Short mmCIF file of C-alpha atoms and ligand atoms in Angstrom, two decimals:
data_model
loop_
_atom_site.label_atom_id
_atom_site.label_comp_id
_atom_site.label_asym_id
_atom_site.label_seq_id
_atom_site.Cartn_x
_atom_site.Cartn_y
_atom_site.Cartn_z
CA MET A 1 21.44 102.90 64.62
CA SER A 2 23.76 100.97 66.84
CA ALA A 3 25.87 102.83 69.37
CA PRO A 4 29.26 103.94 68.00
CA LEU A 5 32.09 101.53 68.72
CA PRO A 6 34.53 102.62 71.43
CA PHE A 7 37.69 104.42 70.28
CA LEU A 8 40.32 101.94 69.13
CA PRO A 9 43.78 103.20 70.10
CA MET A 10 46.87 102.41 68.04
CA THR A 11 48.33 100.47 70.95
CA GLN A 12 47.71 99.72 74.60
CA PRO A 13 49.58 97.70 77.25
CA THR A 14 48.06 94.59 78.87
CA ILE A 15 48.70 94.46 82.64
CA ASP A 16 47.11 91.60 84.63
CA GLU A 17 45.64 91.88 88.14
CA GLU A 18 48.41 89.72 89.63
CA THR A 19 50.96 92.27 88.43
CA ILE A 20 48.94 95.14 89.88
CA ALA A 21 48.77 93.31 93.23
CA GLY A 22 52.50 92.56 92.96
CA VAL A 23 53.26 96.26 92.49
CA CYS A 24 51.27 97.04 95.66
CA GLU A 25 53.34 94.45 97.53
CA VAL A 26 56.56 96.11 96.39
CA LEU A 27 55.21 99.51 97.44
CA ARG A 28 54.41 98.15 100.91
CA SER A 29 57.67 96.22 101.24
CA GLY A 30 59.85 99.10 102.42
CA TRP A 31 62.19 98.76 99.37
CA ILE A 32 60.93 100.46 96.19
CA THR A 33 64.01 101.39 94.15
CA SER A 34 66.58 98.96 92.62
CA GLY A 35 66.73 95.84 94.76
CA PRO A 36 65.51 92.23 94.77
CA LYS A 37 62.91 92.70 92.00
CA VAL A 38 65.55 94.11 89.65
CA LYS A 39 67.71 91.01 90.27
CA GLU A 40 64.69 88.75 89.69
CA PHE A 41 63.78 90.59 86.49
CA GLU A 42 67.34 90.31 85.18
CA ALA A 43 67.39 86.57 85.91
CA ALA A 44 64.03 86.04 84.19
CA LEU A 45 65.21 87.99 81.13
CA SER A 46 68.50 86.09 81.04
CA ALA A 47 66.49 82.84 80.87
CA LEU A 48 64.77 84.19 77.72
CA PHE A 49 68.17 84.82 76.13
CA GLY A 50 69.83 81.45 76.65
CA GLY A 51 71.36 82.36 80.01
CA ARG A 52 73.44 85.28 78.74
CA PRO A 53 74.21 88.11 81.22
CA VAL A 54 71.49 90.79 81.26
CA ARG A 55 71.35 94.16 83.00
CA VAL A 56 68.27 96.41 83.17
CA PHE A 57 68.14 100.21 82.94
CA ASN A 58 65.52 102.94 83.30
CA SER A 59 64.96 103.29 79.54
CA GLY A 60 65.79 101.70 76.21
CA THR A 61 67.64 104.90 75.34
CA ALA A 62 69.91 104.57 78.40
CA THR A 63 70.43 100.91 77.47
CA LEU A 64 71.61 101.81 73.96
CA GLU A 65 73.87 104.59 75.21
CA ILE A 66 75.52 102.25 77.71
CA ALA A 67 75.94 99.61 74.99
CA LEU A 68 77.86 102.16 72.91
CA ARG A 69 80.06 103.03 75.90
CA ILE A 70 80.76 99.35 76.57
CA ALA A 71 81.77 98.95 72.91
CA GLY A 72 84.22 101.81 73.50
CA ILE A 73 82.57 104.17 71.02
CA GLY A 74 83.25 107.89 71.44
CA PRO A 75 84.49 111.07 69.75
CA GLY A 76 85.97 110.53 66.28
CA ASP A 77 84.11 107.25 65.75
CA GLU A 78 81.36 106.56 63.21
CA VAL A 79 78.40 104.26 63.74
CA ILE A 80 76.31 102.99 60.82
CA THR A 81 72.56 103.01 61.40
CA THR A 82 69.13 103.35 59.76
CA PRO A 83 67.28 106.65 59.23
CA LEU A 84 63.86 104.97 59.64
CA THR A 85 63.65 104.47 63.40
CA TRP A 86 62.80 106.24 66.63
CA VAL A 87 65.25 109.13 66.94
CA ALA A 88 66.74 107.59 70.12
CA SER A 89 68.68 105.12 67.91
CA SER A 90 70.88 107.89 66.53
CA ASN A 91 70.62 110.46 69.35
CA VAL A 92 72.60 108.04 71.54
CA ILE A 93 75.37 107.97 68.95
CA LEU A 94 75.62 111.77 69.20
CA GLU A 95 75.33 111.53 73.00
CA VAL A 96 78.59 109.53 73.25
CA GLY A 97 80.31 112.01 70.89
CA ALA A 98 80.34 109.78 67.79
CA ARG A 99 78.87 110.40 64.33
CA PRO A 100 75.82 108.55 63.00
CA VAL A 101 76.21 107.44 59.38
CA PHE A 102 72.83 106.66 57.84
CA VAL A 103 72.44 103.94 55.24
CA ASP A 104 69.21 103.78 53.23
CA VAL A 105 66.53 101.17 53.94
CA ASP A 106 65.22 98.30 51.84
CA PRO A 107 61.70 99.26 50.65
CA VAL A 108 60.33 95.76 51.32
CA THR A 109 61.69 95.05 54.83
CA ARG A 110 61.92 98.79 55.66
CA ASN A 111 65.08 97.89 57.60
CA ILE A 112 68.64 99.02 56.85
CA ASP A 113 69.77 97.73 53.43
CA LEU A 114 72.68 95.51 54.46
CA GLU A 115 74.09 95.48 50.92
CA LYS A 116 74.64 99.25 51.14
CA ILE A 117 76.65 99.10 54.36
CA SER A 118 80.07 98.29 52.91
CA ALA A 119 80.07 101.48 50.81
CA ALA A 120 79.51 103.54 53.98
CA ILE A 121 82.41 102.05 55.95
CA THR A 122 85.42 104.32 56.54
CA PRO A 123 88.51 103.94 58.77
CA ALA A 124 86.50 105.71 61.51
CA THR A 125 83.63 103.17 61.44
CA LYS A 126 83.48 101.25 64.74
CA ALA A 127 80.04 99.67 64.82
CA ILE A 128 76.75 98.92 63.11
CA LEU A 129 73.53 99.76 64.98
CA PRO A 130 70.66 98.05 63.12
CA VAL A 131 66.99 98.31 64.10
CA ASP A 132 64.32 95.62 63.67
CA LEU A 133 61.53 97.98 62.58
CA ALA A 134 58.09 96.76 63.68
CA GLY A 135 59.84 93.66 65.06
CA LEU A 136 60.95 92.27 61.68
CA PRO A 137 64.52 91.08 62.26
CA VAL A 138 67.36 92.36 60.13
CA ASP A 139 69.07 89.34 58.48
CA ARG A 140 71.45 88.37 61.31
CA ASP A 141 73.53 85.98 59.19
CA ARG A 142 74.41 88.67 56.65
CA LEU A 143 74.74 91.37 59.34
CA TYR A 144 77.36 89.45 61.32
CA GLU A 145 79.15 88.39 58.13
CA ILE A 146 79.61 92.09 57.23
CA ALA A 147 80.61 93.00 60.80
CA ALA A 148 83.22 90.22 60.91
CA GLN A 149 84.61 91.18 57.50
CA HIS A 150 85.25 94.73 58.66
CA GLY A 151 86.02 94.09 62.35
CA LEU A 152 82.99 96.05 63.60
CA ARG A 153 80.99 95.77 66.81
CA VAL A 154 77.23 95.32 66.50
CA ILE A 155 74.81 97.05 68.84
CA GLU A 156 71.42 95.56 67.98
CA ASP A 157 68.64 98.06 68.67
CA ALA A 158 66.09 95.32 69.30
CA ALA A 159 63.73 97.71 71.14
CA GLN A 160 60.88 96.45 68.95
CA SER A 161 61.86 92.80 68.49
CA LEU A 162 61.50 91.14 71.88
CA GLY A 163 59.86 87.80 71.08
CA SER A 164 61.08 87.77 67.48
CA THR A 165 63.44 84.99 66.39
CA TRP A 166 66.29 84.31 63.98
CA ASN A 167 67.21 80.77 62.92
CA GLY A 168 64.75 79.50 65.53
CA LYS A 169 66.43 81.31 68.44
CA PRO A 170 65.06 84.38 70.23
CA ILE A 171 66.55 87.73 69.27
CA GLY A 172 68.94 88.40 72.15
CA ALA A 173 70.11 84.80 72.52
CA GLN A 174 72.88 85.25 69.96
CA GLY A 175 74.94 88.18 68.71
CA ASP A 176 77.12 90.94 70.15
CA LEU A 177 75.30 93.55 72.33
CA ILE A 178 71.50 93.47 72.16
CA SER A 179 69.38 96.33 73.51
CA PHE A 180 65.66 96.14 74.32
CA SER A 181 63.12 98.75 75.48
CA PHE A 182 60.19 98.25 77.86
CA HIS A 183 58.35 101.47 77.00
CA PRO A 184 54.53 100.96 77.30
CA ASN A 185 54.18 100.74 73.50
CA LYS A 186 56.66 97.86 73.26
CA ASN A 187 55.66 94.16 73.31
CA LEU A 188 56.73 93.85 76.98
CA THR A 189 56.62 96.81 79.34
CA SER A 190 58.03 97.85 82.70
CA ILE A 191 56.30 101.27 82.27
CA GLU A 192 59.71 102.69 81.31
CA GLY A 193 62.87 100.62 81.13
CA GLY A 194 65.18 98.54 78.99
CA CYS A 195 67.70 95.74 79.13
CA LEU A 196 71.04 94.95 77.59
CA VAL A 197 72.21 91.44 76.74
CA LEU A 198 75.97 91.26 77.17
CA ARG A 199 78.73 88.90 76.05
CA ASN A 200 80.34 88.19 79.41
CA ASP A 201 80.53 89.09 83.10
CA ALA A 202 83.22 91.73 82.56
CA GLU A 203 80.89 93.67 80.27
CA ALA A 204 78.01 93.19 82.74
CA PHE A 205 80.20 94.63 85.52
CA LEU A 206 80.98 97.65 83.32
CA ALA A 207 77.25 98.04 82.56
CA GLU A 208 76.58 98.22 86.32
CA GLN A 209 79.17 100.98 86.68
CA TYR A 210 77.76 103.05 83.79
CA ARG A 211 74.31 102.49 85.27
CA LEU A 212 75.00 104.08 88.65
CA GLN A 213 77.66 106.80 88.95
CA GLY A 214 80.53 104.41 88.26
CA VAL A 215 80.30 103.16 91.82
CA VAL A 216 82.00 99.89 92.80
CA ARG A 217 81.45 98.75 96.38
CA SER A 218 83.72 96.41 98.32
CA GLY A 219 83.54 94.91 101.79
CA VAL A 220 81.21 96.52 104.32
CA ASP A 221 82.20 100.15 103.78
CA GLY A 222 84.46 100.35 100.70
CA MET A 223 83.64 102.35 97.59
CA ASP A 224 85.51 103.42 94.47
CA VAL A 225 84.69 105.25 91.23
CA ALA A 226 86.94 104.52 88.24
CA VAL A 227 84.67 105.29 85.25
CA LEU A 228 82.11 108.07 84.84
CA GLY A 229 78.65 106.56 85.22
CA GLY A 230 75.22 108.16 85.20
CA LYS A 231 71.89 107.55 86.90
CA PHE A 232 70.15 104.90 84.85
CA ASN A 233 68.94 102.31 87.39
CA LEU A 234 65.47 100.74 87.18
CA THR A 235 63.16 100.79 90.22
CA ASP A 236 61.84 97.61 91.85
CA VAL A 237 58.30 98.87 91.14
CA ALA A 238 59.07 98.96 87.41
CA ALA A 239 60.88 95.62 87.58
CA ARG A 240 57.79 94.04 89.17
CA VAL A 241 55.66 95.27 86.25
CA GLY A 242 58.16 93.75 83.82
CA LEU A 243 58.25 90.46 85.75
CA GLY A 244 54.46 90.22 85.44
CA GLN A 245 54.73 90.55 81.65
CA ILE A 246 57.26 87.79 81.01
CA PRO A 247 54.86 84.82 81.49
CA HIS A 248 52.58 86.41 78.84
CA LEU A 249 55.22 87.15 76.20
CA GLU A 250 54.56 84.05 74.06
CA GLU A 251 50.80 84.51 74.22
CA PHE A 252 51.15 88.23 73.37
CA THR A 253 53.23 87.36 70.29
CA ALA A 254 50.81 84.60 69.21
CA ARG A 255 47.87 86.98 69.59
CA ARG A 256 49.60 89.69 67.56
CA ARG A 257 50.27 87.16 64.78
CA GLN A 258 46.63 86.09 64.81
CA LEU A 259 45.44 89.70 64.51
CA VAL A 260 47.91 90.38 61.70
CA LYS A 261 46.56 87.36 59.81
CA ALA A 262 43.11 88.91 60.22
CA TYR A 263 44.51 92.17 58.79
CA PHE A 264 45.89 90.39 55.73
CA GLU A 265 42.55 88.61 55.20
CA ALA A 266 40.63 91.86 55.56
CA PHE A 267 42.90 93.57 53.03
CA SER A 268 42.47 90.75 50.54
CA GLY A 269 38.69 91.21 50.88
CA HIS A 270 38.97 95.00 50.59
CA PRO A 271 41.97 95.67 48.35
CA ILE A 272 43.17 99.27 48.12
CA ALA A 273 44.98 100.17 44.89
CA GLY A 274 48.60 101.17 45.47
CA LEU A 275 48.58 100.43 49.20
CA GLU A 276 51.72 98.55 50.31
CA LEU A 277 51.33 95.93 53.04
CA PRO A 278 54.19 94.79 55.28
CA LEU A 279 56.23 91.67 54.52
CA ALA A 280 54.06 88.74 55.68
CA ASP A 281 56.59 87.12 58.04
CA PHE A 282 54.97 84.67 60.45
CA THR A 283 58.19 82.88 61.38
CA ASN A 284 60.54 85.49 62.81
CA CYS A 285 58.53 88.67 63.37
CA ASN A 286 56.83 89.47 66.71
CA TRP A 287 54.59 92.02 64.94
CA HIS A 288 55.42 94.93 67.20
CA MET A 289 53.52 97.13 64.73
CA PHE A 290 51.36 96.70 61.64
CA GLN A 291 52.41 99.36 59.14
CA VAL A 292 51.02 100.07 55.70
CA VAL A 293 52.41 102.50 53.12
CA LEU A 294 49.78 104.78 51.58
CA PRO A 295 49.55 105.09 47.79
CA GLU A 296 51.57 107.97 46.25
CA SER A 297 48.31 109.36 44.92
CA ALA A 298 46.43 109.32 48.23
CA GLU A 299 45.36 112.52 49.89
CA THR A 300 47.85 113.62 52.51
CA ARG A 301 48.62 111.20 55.34
CA ALA A 302 47.52 113.84 57.85
CA ALA A 303 44.07 113.96 56.20
CA VAL A 304 43.83 110.15 56.28
CA MET A 305 44.81 110.14 59.97
CA GLU A 306 42.18 112.79 60.76
CA LYS A 307 39.48 110.77 59.02
CA MET A 308 40.54 107.56 60.76
CA LYS A 309 40.30 109.42 64.07
CA ASP A 310 36.80 110.61 63.13
CA ALA A 311 35.98 106.94 62.48
CA GLY A 312 37.14 106.18 66.04
CA ILE A 313 40.50 104.64 65.13
CA GLY A 314 43.94 105.75 66.28
CA THR A 315 46.90 105.61 63.89
CA GLY A 316 50.54 106.67 64.15
CA VAL A 317 53.67 107.58 62.19
CA HIS A 318 56.78 105.46 62.75
CA TYR A 319 58.87 107.30 61.71
CA PRO A 320 59.90 110.59 60.14
CA ALA A 321 63.35 110.06 58.58
CA ILE A 322 65.96 111.11 61.14
CA HIS A 323 68.45 112.65 58.70
CA LEU A 324 65.91 115.36 57.79
CA PHE A 325 65.52 116.63 61.36
CA THR A 326 67.11 120.05 61.93
CA LEU A 327 69.74 118.63 64.30
CA TYR A 328 70.87 116.13 61.67
CA ARG A 329 70.63 118.50 58.68
CA ALA A 330 73.10 120.65 60.64
CA LEU A 331 75.53 117.71 60.37
CA GLY A 332 75.25 117.82 56.57
CA TRP A 333 72.40 115.42 55.77
CA LYS A 334 69.86 116.58 53.20
CA GLU A 335 66.85 115.66 51.10
CA GLY A 336 67.72 113.13 48.41
CA ASP A 337 70.47 111.42 50.44
CA LEU A 338 68.31 108.40 51.36
CA PRO A 339 65.49 108.13 48.81
CA ASN A 340 63.87 104.89 50.04
CA ALA A 341 63.59 106.14 53.62
CA GLU A 342 62.33 109.52 52.44
CA SER A 343 59.61 107.96 50.30
CA LEU A 344 58.55 105.61 53.10
CA CYS A 345 58.55 108.18 55.87
CA ARG A 346 56.10 110.43 54.03
CA ARG A 347 53.57 107.61 53.47
CA ILE A 348 54.02 105.04 56.24
CA LEU A 349 51.09 104.62 58.62
CA THR A 350 50.84 102.45 61.74
CA LEU A 351 47.44 100.81 62.27
CA PRO A 352 46.13 99.58 65.66
CA LEU A 353 47.74 96.37 66.93
CA PHE A 354 47.90 95.14 70.52
CA PRO A 355 47.04 91.82 72.21
CA SER A 356 43.70 92.87 73.75
CA MET A 357 42.22 93.99 70.43
CA SER A 358 39.15 92.02 69.36
CA ASP A 359 39.01 89.56 66.45
CA ALA A 360 36.70 91.99 64.63
CA ASP A 361 38.94 95.05 64.98
CA PRO A 362 41.26 94.44 61.99
CA LEU A 363 38.28 94.29 59.60
CA ARG A 364 36.84 97.44 61.17
CA VAL A 365 40.16 99.26 60.59
CA VAL A 366 40.54 98.01 57.01
CA LYS A 367 36.96 98.95 56.10
CA ALA A 368 37.48 102.46 57.51
CA LEU A 369 40.75 102.87 55.61
CA ALA A 370 39.18 101.54 52.38
CA SER A 371 36.27 103.94 52.64
CA ILE A 372 38.71 106.84 53.04
CA LEU A 373 41.11 105.82 50.25
CA GLU A 374 38.59 104.28 47.85
CA PRO A 375 35.33 106.13 48.62
CA ALA A 376 33.87 105.25 45.19
CA LEU A 377 34.26 101.54 45.85
CA SER A 378 33.21 101.31 49.47
CA ARG A 379 29.80 99.98 50.33
C1 PLP B 401 61.42 102.58 71.91
C2 PLP B 401 62.66 102.61 71.12
C3 PLP B 401 63.87 103.09 71.66
C4 PLP B 401 63.99 103.79 72.96
O1 PLP B 401 63.43 103.17 74.03
P1 PLP B 401 62.93 104.03 75.31
O2 PLP B 401 62.65 102.95 76.29
O3 PLP B 401 61.71 104.77 74.88
O4 PLP B 401 64.04 104.92 75.72
C5 PLP B 401 65.00 102.98 70.88
N1 PLP B 401 64.96 102.46 69.65
C6 PLP B 401 63.83 102.02 69.09
C7 PLP B 401 63.87 101.43 67.73
C8 PLP B 401 62.64 102.09 69.80
O5 PLP B 401 61.52 101.67 69.22
#
């Protein structure tokens, strides 16, 4: 008997030694909160997005909330979004006093079904907040066509799609307001953090005010507060972590694609009846996650997850449908409202995917899953 393989987590950040040393330098520098490293990080991010203005914040959630404020969204307004996302996407809509309006997802892309948006638009609709689930971009051409037709702002929740592209350009380089997250599970991390790509310097100035108490400084000792801001600034320590990730972004994305190809190969060698694989997009998608949908007939997802864990493999659920959470049911949403999302959210399962995984890991995961779902067939 060979020794059991080490536990394979669902995801794991990759931090190089230079970054760790860089963080120590910041800690010793005498300036550890927002300062020169934040400015450097913003400049490096801006270069990724075609030179557009970028401001960083202490979370992707704060970034989204500030994007909504910059778009002027508040009480009485409606924002159209997807139910199949991290709950932050719609919590921020409630946070600014507006109402989230969920539109069902497309079962193939698992993203918001753009063709169902028009029917959800009312005179109160102010914006669309789409999410690129697992990094697969929502069709930007169609999205902006619909937004232009109805005079709506777009707040792209691109938390998962840093490194993805549309029409050959990085997500973030074109479009209205684009929000990213640097949570440790995301493709680029600053431990916690996020950034917003803005349209112009006036919006960037407003973002700075919302970021830190609304404060505007002038001269040596002048200060004014004209808008109500919060406390959302990123530390220089976090910014240094993020800076150390940027040179690796392309290699991280390439590695994820390679591993996903290995997943597809492993599944074609070990097919599982009724299992749905993700759309095989190797052009636009950064493969933030690799998600399968379990067969309707499979034993419960929880049982599958337990058995995968016993086999030394971590899995995850991304996501329960938001409209069925108690907070959202209280707003009138109920079972049956969004059938595609409801069917997906019961069966979707995230398998391990991160750049430092080994070439052999995808086959190991697929074999374990096959032996759980097709025990009669597995050898
Ligand atoms: C991670 C994530 C967020 C929130 O980002 P935080 O940095 O965790 O606040 C928002 N939306 C989506 C789709 C995410 O995946």
